[in-house]
Coordinates of C-alpha atoms and ligand atoms in Angstrom, one line a residue:
X1 CA 0.0 0.0 0.0
X2 CA 2.9 2.3 0.5
X3 CA 5.2 1.4 -2.4
X4 CA 5.0 4.8 -4.0
X5 CA 4.5 6.9 -0.8
X6 CA 7.1 9.4 -1.8
X7 CA 5.5 10.2 -5.2
X8 CA 2.8 12.5 -3.8
X9 CA 5.2 14.3 -1.5
X10 CA 7.5 16.2 -3.9
X11 CA 8.6 19.4 -2.2
X12 CA 7.3 18.4 1.2
X13 CA 9.2 16.6 4.0
X14 CA 9.2 12.8 3.9
X15 CA 7.3 12.4 7.2
X16 CA 4.4 14.6 5.8
X17 CA 4.3 12.7 2.6
X18 CA 4.1 9.4 4.5
X19 CA 1.4 10.8 6.9
X20 CA -0.6 12.1 4.0
X21 CA -0.5 8.7 2.2
X22 CA -1.5 6.9 5.4
X23 CA -4.4 9.3 6.0
X24 CA -5.6 8.8 2.5
X25 CA -5.5 5.0 3.0
X26 CA -7.6 5.4 6.1
X27 CA -10.0 7.9 4.5
X28 CA -10.8 5.7 1.5
X29 CA -11.1 2.6 3.6
X30 CA -8.2 0.6 2.3
X31 CA -6.7 0.8 5.8
X32 CA -9.6 0.0 8.1
X33 CA -10.0 1.9 11.4
X34 CA -8.5 0.1 14.4
X35 CA -5.8 -1.5 12.2
X36 CA -2.6 -1.8 14.2
X37 CA 0.2 -0.1 12.3
X38 CA 3.7 -1.7 12.1
X39 CA 6.2 -0.4 14.7
X40 CA 8.1 2.8 13.7
X41 CA 11.3 0.8 13.3
X42 CA 9.7 -2.0 11.2
X43 CA 8.0 0.6 8.9
X44 CA 11.3 2.6 8.6
X45 CA 13.1 -0.6 7.5
X46 CA 10.4 -1.7 5.1
X47 CA 10.3 1.7 3.4
X48 CA 14.0 2.2 3.6
X49 CA 13.7 5.5 5.3
X50 CA 14.8 6.9 8.7
X51 CA 13.2 6.1 12.0
X52 CA 12.7 9.9 12.5
X53 CA 10.5 10.0 9.4
X54 CA 8.2 7.2 10.6
X55 CA 8.2 8.6 14.2
X56 CA 7.2 12.0 12.9
X57 CA 4.7 10.7 10.5
X58 CA 2.9 8.7 13.3
X59 CA 3.0 11.8 15.6
X60 CA 1.4 13.8 12.8
X61 CA -1.3 11.1 12.4
X62 CA -2.0 11.1 16.1
X63 CA -2.2 14.9 16.2
X64 CA -4.6 15.0 13.3
X65 CA -6.8 12.3 14.8
X66 CA -5.9 9.6 12.3
X67 CA -4.1 7.4 14.8
X68 CA -4.0 6.7 18.5
X69 CA -1.5 4.9 20.7
X70 CA 1.7 5.5 22.5
X71 CA 5.2 4.1 22.7
X72 CA 5.0 0.6 24.1
X73 CA 1.3 0.2 23.3
X74 CA 1.7 0.5 19.5
X75 CA -0.2 2.7 17.1
X76 CA -3.5 2.0 15.5
X77 CA -5.7 3.9 12.9
X78 CA -8.6 6.0 13.9
X79 CA -10.7 8.8 12.3
X80 CA -11.1 12.3 13.7
X81 CA -14.5 12.7 15.4
X82 CA -16.1 14.9 12.8
X83 CA -14.6 13.1 9.8
X84 CA -17.1 12.1 7.2
X85 CA -20.0 11.3 9.5
X86 CA -22.6 12.4 7.1
X87 CA -26.0 13.0 8.5
X88 CA -27.7 12.6 5.2
X89 CA -30.4 9.9 5.2
X90 CA -30.0 6.9 3.0
X91 CA -33.3 7.7 1.4
X92 CA -34.5 11.2 0.3
X93 CA -37.3 12.3 2.6
X94 CA -39.3 13.3 -0.5
X95 CA -39.6 9.7 -1.8
X96 CA -43.2 9.2 -2.6
X97 CA -43.0 6.3 -4.9
X98 CA -44.0 8.5 -7.9
X99 CA -41.5 10.1 -10.2
X100 CA -41.2 13.9 -9.7
X101 CA -43.4 15.3 -12.5
X102 CA -41.6 18.6 -12.6
X103 CA -38.2 16.9 -13.1
X104 CA -36.9 19.6 -10.7
X105 CA -35.5 17.1 -8.2
X106 CA -32.8 14.7 -9.1
X107 CA -32.2 11.4 -7.4
X108 CA -28.8 9.9 -7.4
X109 CA -29.4 8.2 -4.1
X110 CA -31.3 5.0 -5.0
X111 CA -29.9 2.2 -7.1
X112 CA -33.4 0.9 -8.1
X113 CA -35.0 0.9 -11.5
X114 CA -38.5 1.7 -12.8
X115 CA -40.8 -1.3 -13.5
X116 CA -40.3 -3.3 -16.7
X117 CA -43.2 -3.3 -19.2
X118 CA -44.1 -6.9 -18.2
X119 CA -44.9 -5.8 -14.6
X120 CA -48.5 -4.5 -15.1
X121 CA -49.6 -7.6 -17.2
X122 CA -48.0 -9.8 -14.4
X123 CA -50.3 -8.1 -11.8
X124 CA -53.3 -8.4 -14.1
X125 CA -52.6 -12.2 -14.5
X126 CA -52.2 -12.3 -10.7
X127 CA -55.6 -10.7 -10.2
X128 CA -57.3 -13.3 -12.4
X129 CA -55.6 -16.1 -10.4
X130 CA -56.6 -14.6 -7.0
X131 CA -60.2 -16.1 -6.8
X132 CA -58.6 -19.5 -6.3
X133 CA -57.1 -18.4 -3.1
X134 CA -60.0 -16.4 -1.6
X135 CA -61.7 -19.3 0.2
X136 CA -58.5 -19.9 2.1
X137 CA -57.2 -17.7 4.9
X138 CA -54.6 -16.0 2.8
X139 CA -51.6 -16.6 5.1
X140 CA -48.5 -18.2 3.4
X141 CA -45.8 -17.9 6.1
X142 CA -43.0 -19.5 4.1
X143 CA -44.2 -18.2 0.7
X144 CA -46.6 -19.2 -2.0
X145 CA -45.7 -22.7 -3.3
X146 CA -45.7 -21.7 -6.9
X147 CA -43.2 -18.9 -6.1
X148 CA -41.0 -21.0 -4.0
X149 CA -41.0 -23.5 -6.8
X150 CA -39.9 -21.0 -9.4
X151 CA -37.2 -19.5 -7.3
X152 CA -35.8 -23.0 -6.5
X153 CA -35.9 -23.7 -10.3
X154 CA -33.9 -20.6 -11.0
X155 CA -31.2 -21.7 -8.6
X156 CA -31.2 -25.2 -10.1
X157 CA -30.8 -23.7 -13.6
X158 CA -27.9 -21.6 -12.3
X159 CA -26.0 -24.7 -11.3
X160 CA -27.2 -25.0 -7.6
X161 CA -29.8 -27.8 -7.2
X162 CA -32.5 -26.5 -4.9
X163 CA -35.9 -27.7 -3.7
X164 CA -38.8 -25.4 -2.9
X165 CA -38.5 -26.5 0.8
X166 CA -35.1 -24.6 0.8
X167 CA -36.8 -21.3 0.0
X168 CA -38.5 -18.9 2.3
X169 CA -40.2 -15.9 0.6
X170 CA -39.9 -12.6 2.5
X171 CA -40.8 -9.0 2.1
X172 CA -37.6 -8.0 0.3
X173 CA -34.0 -9.1 0.8
X174 CA -33.7 -6.7 3.7
X175 CA -36.3 -8.5 5.8
X176 CA -34.6 -11.7 4.8
X177 CA -31.4 -10.4 6.2
X178 CA -33.0 -9.3 9.5
X179 CA -34.6 -12.7 9.9
X180 CA -31.3 -14.5 9.3
X181 CA -29.4 -12.3 11.6
X182 CA -32.0 -12.8 14.3
X183 CA -31.4 -16.5 14.0
X184 CA -27.7 -16.9 13.5
X185 CA -26.0 -14.2 15.5
X186 CA -25.7 -13.2 19.1
X187 CA -25.3 -9.6 20.5
X188 CA -21.6 -8.7 20.6
X189 CA -20.7 -11.0 17.7
X190 CA -18.2 -9.7 15.2
X191 CA -19.4 -9.9 11.6
X192 CA -17.1 -9.6 8.6
X193 CA -18.4 -7.2 6.0
X194 CA -16.9 -6.0 2.7
X195 CA -15.5 -2.5 2.9
X196 CA -17.3 -0.6 1.3
X197 CA -20.6 -2.4 2.0
X198 CA -24.3 -1.9 1.5
X199 CA -25.2 0.6 4.3
X200 CA -28.6 -1.0 5.2
X201 CA -26.8 -4.3 5.8
X202 CA -24.2 -2.8 8.1
X203 CA -27.1 -1.1 10.0
X204 CA -29.0 -4.4 10.3
X205 CA -25.9 -6.0 11.8
X206 CA -25.6 -3.2 14.3
X207 CA -29.3 -3.4 15.1
X208 CA -28.8 -7.0 16.0
X209 CA -26.0 -6.1 18.3
X210 CA -23.2 -7.1 15.9
X211 CA -19.9 -5.4 15.4
X212 CA -18.8 -5.0 11.8
X213 CA -15.2 -6.0 10.9
X214 CA -14.2 -4.5 7.5
X215 CA -12.7 -6.5 4.7
X216 CA -11.2 -4.2 2.1
X217 CA -12.6 -5.2 -1.4
X218 CA -12.0 -2.3 -3.8
X219 CA -9.2 -4.3 -5.4
X220 CA -11.2 -7.6 -5.2
X221 CA -11.7 -10.2 -2.6
X222 CA -8.6 -11.5 -0.8
X223 CA -9.7 -14.8 0.7
X224 CA -6.4 -15.3 2.5
X225 CA -6.9 -12.0 4.2
X226 CA -10.4 -12.9 5.0
X227 CA -9.3 -16.1 6.7
X228 CA -6.7 -14.1 8.7
X229 CA -9.4 -11.6 9.8
X230 CA -11.7 -14.4 10.9
X231 CA -8.9 -16.0 13.0
X232 CA -7.8 -12.6 14.4
X233 CA -11.3 -11.3 15.4
X234 CA -13.1 -14.6 16.2
X235 CA -15.8 -13.7 13.7
X236 CA -18.0 -16.6 12.8
X237 CA -20.3 -14.8 10.4
X238 CA -19.7 -12.7 7.2
X239 CA -22.0 -10.8 5.0
X240 CA -20.9 -10.8 1.3
X241 CA -22.1 -9.6 -2.1
X242 CA -20.0 -11.7 -4.6
X243 CA -22.6 -11.2 -7.4
X244 CA -22.1 -7.5 -8.4
X245 CA -21.1 -6.1 -5.1
X246 CA -23.0 -2.9 -4.0
X247 CA -21.4 -0.3 -4.5
X248 CA -18.4 -1.4 -6.6
X249 CA -20.1 -3.8 -9.0
X250 CA -17.4 -6.4 -8.6
X251 CA -18.0 -10.1 -9.4
X252 CA -16.2 -12.9 -7.6
X253 CA -14.9 -15.5 -10.1
X254 CA -15.3 -19.2 -9.8
X255 CA -11.7 -19.8 -8.7
X256 CA -12.2 -17.5 -5.8
X257 CA -15.6 -19.0 -5.0
X258 CA -13.9 -22.4 -4.8
X259 CA -11.2 -20.9 -2.5
X260 CA -13.8 -19.3 -0.3
X261 CA -15.8 -22.5 -0.1
X262 CA -12.7 -24.3 1.2
X263 CA -12.1 -21.5 3.6
X264 CA -15.6 -21.7 5.0
X265 CA -15.2 -25.5 5.5
X266 CA -11.9 -24.9 7.2
X267 CA -12.9 -22.1 9.5
X268 CA -16.5 -22.9 10.1
X269 CA -17.5 -19.3 9.4
X270 CA -21.0 -18.8 8.2
X271 CA -21.6 -16.7 5.1
X272 CA -24.7 -14.7 4.3
X273 CA -24.6 -14.1 0.6
X274 CA -26.6 -11.3 -0.8
X275 CA -27.4 -11.9 -4.5
X276 CA -29.7 -9.0 -4.9
X277 CA -27.8 -7.7 -8.0
X278 CA -27.1 -11.0 -9.6
X279 CA -29.2 -10.5 -12.8
X280 CA -27.6 -7.2 -13.6
X281 CA -24.6 -8.4 -15.5
X282 CA -23.0 -5.7 -17.6
X283 CA -19.9 -7.6 -18.8
X284 CA -21.2 -8.0 -22.4
X285 CA -24.0 -5.4 -22.3
X286 CA -21.7 -2.4 -21.8
X287 CA -19.4 -3.1 -24.7
X288 CA -22.5 -3.8 -26.8
X289 CA -24.1 -0.5 -25.7
X290 CA -20.8 1.4 -26.5
X291 CA -20.7 -0.1 -30.0
X292 CA -24.4 0.4 -30.5
X293 CA -25.0 -3.2 -31.3
X294 CA -27.5 -5.7 -29.8
X295 CA -26.3 -7.4 -26.7
X296 CA -24.7 -10.8 -27.6
X297 CA -24.9 -13.9 -25.5
X298 CA -23.8 -13.2 -21.9
X299 CA -20.6 -14.5 -20.6
X300 CA -21.4 -17.4 -18.2
X301 CA -22.1 -16.4 -14.7
X302 CA -20.2 -18.2 -12.0
X303 CA -22.4 -20.6 -10.1
X304 CA -24.0 -19.2 -6.9
X305 CA -21.6 -19.1 -4.0
X306 CA -23.7 -21.7 -2.1
X307 CA -22.6 -24.3 -4.7
X308 CA -19.1 -24.1 -3.3
X309 CA -19.5 -24.2 0.5
X310 CA -21.0 -26.6 3.1
X311 CA -24.8 -26.4 2.9
X312 CA -25.2 -25.4 6.6
X313 CA -22.7 -22.6 6.3
X314 CA -23.9 -20.6 3.3
X315 CA -27.2 -18.7 3.5
X316 CA -28.3 -16.9 0.3
X317 CA -30.5 -13.9 0.1
X318 CA -32.3 -12.9 -3.1
X319 CA -34.6 -10.1 -4.3
X320 CA -37.0 -9.2 -7.0
X321 CA -36.3 -5.5 -6.4
X322 CA -33.5 -5.0 -8.9
X323 CA -34.5 -7.6 -11.5
X324 CA -38.2 -6.6 -11.6
X325 CA -39.3 -3.8 -9.2
X326 CA -38.8 -2.6 -5.7
X327 CA -42.5 -2.1 -5.3
X328 CA -43.1 -5.8 -5.3
X329 CA -41.3 -6.1 -1.9
X330 CA -40.4 -9.7 -2.7
X331 CA -37.2 -11.2 -1.5
X332 CA -36.2 -14.7 -0.2
X333 CA -33.7 -16.8 1.7
X334 CA -32.2 -20.0 0.2
X335 CA -30.7 -22.3 2.8
X336 CA -30.7 -25.8 4.1
X337 CA -34.2 -27.2 4.8
X338 CA -33.9 -27.3 8.6
X339 CA -32.7 -23.7 8.7
X340 CA -35.6 -22.6 6.4
X341 CA -38.0 -24.3 8.7
X342 CA -36.6 -22.4 11.7
X343 CA -36.6 -19.1 9.7
X344 CA -40.2 -19.8 8.8
X345 CA -41.2 -20.1 12.5
X346 CA -39.3 -16.8 13.2
X347 CA -41.1 -15.1 10.3
X348 CA -44.4 -16.4 11.6
X349 CA -43.8 -14.6 14.9
X350 CA -42.8 -11.4 13.1
X351 CA -45.3 -10.5 10.4
X352 CA -47.1 -13.8 9.7
X353 CA -46.9 -13.7 5.9
X354 CA -46.3 -11.7 2.8
X355 CA -49.0 -10.4 0.5
X356 CA -50.4 -12.9 -2.0
X357 CA -50.9 -10.7 -5.0
X358 CA -47.3 -9.7 -5.1
X359 CA -46.1 -13.3 -4.8
X360 CA -48.4 -14.3 -7.7
X361 CA -47.1 -11.4 -9.8
X362 CA -43.5 -12.3 -9.1
X363 CA -44.1 -15.9 -10.0
X364 CA -45.5 -14.7 -13.3
X365 CA -42.5 -12.4 -13.9
X366 CA -40.1 -15.3 -13.2
X367 CA -41.6 -17.1 -16.2
X368 CA -40.4 -14.3 -18.4
X369 CA -37.0 -13.9 -16.6
X370 CA -34.7 -14.5 -19.7
X371 CA -36.5 -11.8 -21.7
X372 CA -36.7 -9.3 -18.8
X373 CA -33.1 -9.9 -17.8
X374 CA -31.9 -9.2 -21.3
X375 CA -33.9 -6.0 -21.6
X376 CA -32.8 -4.8 -18.1
X377 CA -29.2 -5.4 -18.9
X378 CA -29.4 -3.5 -22.1
X379 CA -31.3 -0.6 -20.5
X380 CA -28.9 -0.4 -17.5
X381 CA -25.8 -0.7 -19.8
X382 CA -26.9 2.2 -22.0
X383 CA -27.4 4.3 -18.8
X384 CA -24.0 3.3 -17.4
X385 CA -22.3 4.4 -20.6
X386 CA -24.2 7.7 -20.7
X387 CA -23.5 8.5 -17.1
X388 CA -19.8 7.7 -17.4
X389 CA -19.5 9.8 -20.5
X390 CA -21.3 12.7 -18.8
X391 CA -18.9 12.4 -15.9
X392 CA -15.9 12.3 -18.1
X393 CA -17.1 15.5 -19.8
X394 CA -18.2 17.4 -16.6
X395 CA -15.8 16.0 -14.0
X396 CA -12.7 14.9 -15.9
X397 CA -10.6 14.8 -12.7
X398 CA -12.7 11.9 -11.3
X399 CA -11.7 8.4 -11.9
X400 CA -14.7 6.2 -12.7
X401 CA -14.2 2.5 -13.3
X402 CA -16.9 0.7 -15.3
X403 CA -18.5 -1.9 -13.0
X404 CA -18.9 -5.6 -14.0
X405 CA -22.6 -5.4 -13.0
X406 CA -25.1 -3.7 -10.8
X407 CA -26.6 -0.2 -11.1
X408 CA -24.0 2.2 -9.9
X409 CA -20.6 3.7 -10.5
X410 CA -18.2 3.9 -7.6
X411 CA -16.4 7.1 -8.3
X412 CA -12.9 7.9 -7.0
X413 CA -12.6 11.6 -6.2
X414 CA -9.3 13.4 -6.5
X415 CA -9.9 14.9 -3.0
X416 CA -11.8 13.5 0.1
X417 CA -14.8 15.8 -0.2
X418 CA -17.7 13.4 -0.7
X419 CA -19.8 14.7 2.1
X420 CA -19.3 18.3 1.1
X421 CA -20.4 17.5 -2.5
X422 CA -23.4 15.6 -1.3
X423 CA -24.5 18.5 0.9
X424 CA -23.9 21.1 -1.9
X425 CA -25.7 18.9 -4.5
X426 CA -28.7 18.5 -2.2
X427 CA -28.9 22.3 -1.8
X428 CA -29.1 22.4 -5.6
X429 CA -31.9 19.8 -5.7
X430 CA -29.9 16.5 -6.4
X431 CA -29.9 13.8 -3.8
X432 CA -26.9 11.6 -3.5
X433 CA -25.3 9.3 -1.0
X434 CA -21.8 10.3 0.0
X435 CA -19.0 7.7 0.1
X436 CA -18.8 7.4 3.9
X437 CA -22.3 5.9 3.9
X438 CA -20.8 2.8 2.5
X439 CA -17.9 2.7 4.9
X440 CA -17.5 2.0 8.6
X441 CA -16.4 4.8 10.9
X442 CA -16.4 7.5 8.2
X443 CA -14.1 5.9 5.6
X444 CA -14.6 6.6 1.8
X445 CA -14.7 10.4 2.0
X446 CA -12.9 10.2 -1.4
X447 CA -15.6 8.1 -3.1
X448 CA -19.1 8.7 -4.3
X449 CA -21.6 6.1 -5.4
X450 CA -23.7 7.3 -8.4
X451 CA -26.5 4.9 -9.5
X452 CA -27.5 4.9 -13.2
X453 CA -31.0 4.0 -12.4
X454 CA -32.7 7.0 -14.1
X455 CA -33.3 7.7 -17.8
X456 CA -30.3 9.1 -19.7
X457 CA -31.5 12.7 -19.9
X458 CA -32.0 12.9 -16.1
X459 CA -28.5 11.4 -15.6
X460 CA -26.9 14.0 -17.8
X461 CA -28.8 16.9 -16.1
X462 CA -28.0 15.6 -12.6
X463 CA -24.3 15.2 -13.6
X464 CA -24.2 18.9 -14.6
X465 CA -25.6 19.8 -11.1
X466 CA -23.1 17.5 -9.5
X467 CA -20.2 19.3 -11.3
X468 CA -21.5 22.6 -10.1
X469 CA -21.6 21.3 -6.6
X470 CA -18.1 19.9 -6.9
X471 CA -16.7 23.2 -8.3
X472 CA -18.7 25.3 -5.8
X473 CA -16.3 24.0 -3.1
X474 CA -13.9 26.8 -4.0
X475 CA -10.2 26.2 -4.0
X476 CA -9.0 22.6 -3.6
X477 CA -8.7 21.7 0.1
X478 CA -5.7 19.9 1.3
X479 CA -6.3 17.0 3.7
X480 CA -5.3 19.3 6.6
X481 CA -8.0 21.9 5.7
X482 CA -10.6 19.2 5.7
X483 CA -10.0 17.9 9.1
X484 CA -12.3 20.3 10.9
X485 CA -14.8 20.9 8.2
X486 CA -15.8 17.4 7.0
Ligands
PLP501 C1 -27.2 -5.4 -1.8 C2 -28.6 -5.1 -1.5 N1 -29.2 -6.0 -0.7 C3 -30.5 -5.7 -0.4 C4 -31.2 -4.7 -0.9 C5 -32.6 -4.5 -0.4 O1 -33.4 -5.3 -1.2 P1 -35.0 -5.4 -1.1 O2 -35.6 -4.2 -1.8 O3 -35.3 -6.7 -1.7 O4 -35.3 -5.4 0.4 C6 -30.6 -3.8 -1.7 C7 -31.3 -2.6 -2.2 O5 -30.7 -1.6 -2.6 C8 -29.2 -4.0 -2.1 O6 -28.6 -3.2 -2.9

């Protein structure tokens, strides 16, 4: 992480260059908070610099709130109290479920699409099927059999043989996550999460009394590091998004899945796998959108992670929200049959059942999955390309990798000013979620997640506002200037 630490420090003393680089690593989350740093002597030797340089750099980090510790006790990373703790809500307060007819408000905050054309007919078909159920009491605690059956079939087709008894239908993946956490974790447990991670998942873990342990993933999953963290922290649960991770859009390949499966068997760690984004594969759709040609056959998707680990240890969450529509509020858990039975009992104690009509509509939509998936991928790819082009034009200093899938760009800012930009943009009518929302303890102040869920013309207009918000910050801040203001 420090191989080129001197490069940013031309003209400034070595200890400052080193401290600046370490602060940046903490701010963007690559160096998680509470990481014990090497001793001053070890670091000096590794960097081939003087002990004075590392001692002064650590002192500067402590003075600026980026480290704590003392001689003898070691030095560990922290964040200044005010750093990046954005108060902005995950959801805009104005969300009404309807698009803003005036177009005056822009929403860069939610990575969720409008309904596909097949949705309304799916509801109409559901209405016509409803009379069959009306003589019954309407409660289906584990989910409507036809829907459990179709979800199971989808897993089997993806290379993970599954029976309907292994599926519990829930009100969205988020309810599924809460149910699972309620069953498999105890208060005080440490839970490994990718860093960055999906904010509502980190919040759910905290709600259940868990303590999140960050696993850096911006450069991909390091299974060896994960095993080390599990051993060091005693975590026996992890929450992962290997199928187009939110917010980076990364996809874990088969080889890593195999390695992870072996690691799970070895450590006994349980994994909650959130596959909410699985159908939004952009790997062939984006090049096709760029070339203006029809999307060719998709690259094969790796099999679901549960195909690689022991059945009792991998619990999978799925959702209809991104593939079809968030308004359905349909999600599910796929797990071993005994666990699903226990989750079903827990669910019965919570809200008894999900609505029937939505389950019927989702079962109908799943029949058209290949067509809808293809259309969705094309739509999302066109928007991804348009947003990235608009950013390149309006904010050329930002670095914006094209994701492998999902519905958002994870933008790297040249300065750690994400919360400032979010606040300024909101004052100009565009909602967005600053980077620290996706980090623990305020990390990712130099990142912004921008979903490409809106039509292209909205994305272009919102990007123009975003550029004004970025430039309205005045002169470029140095890291030092930001300490008290972020
Ligand atoms: C990774 C991830 N998991 C879960 C959810 C919530 O899904 P649902 O609408 O099914 O509750 C989202 C929604 O943004 C998400 O991105």
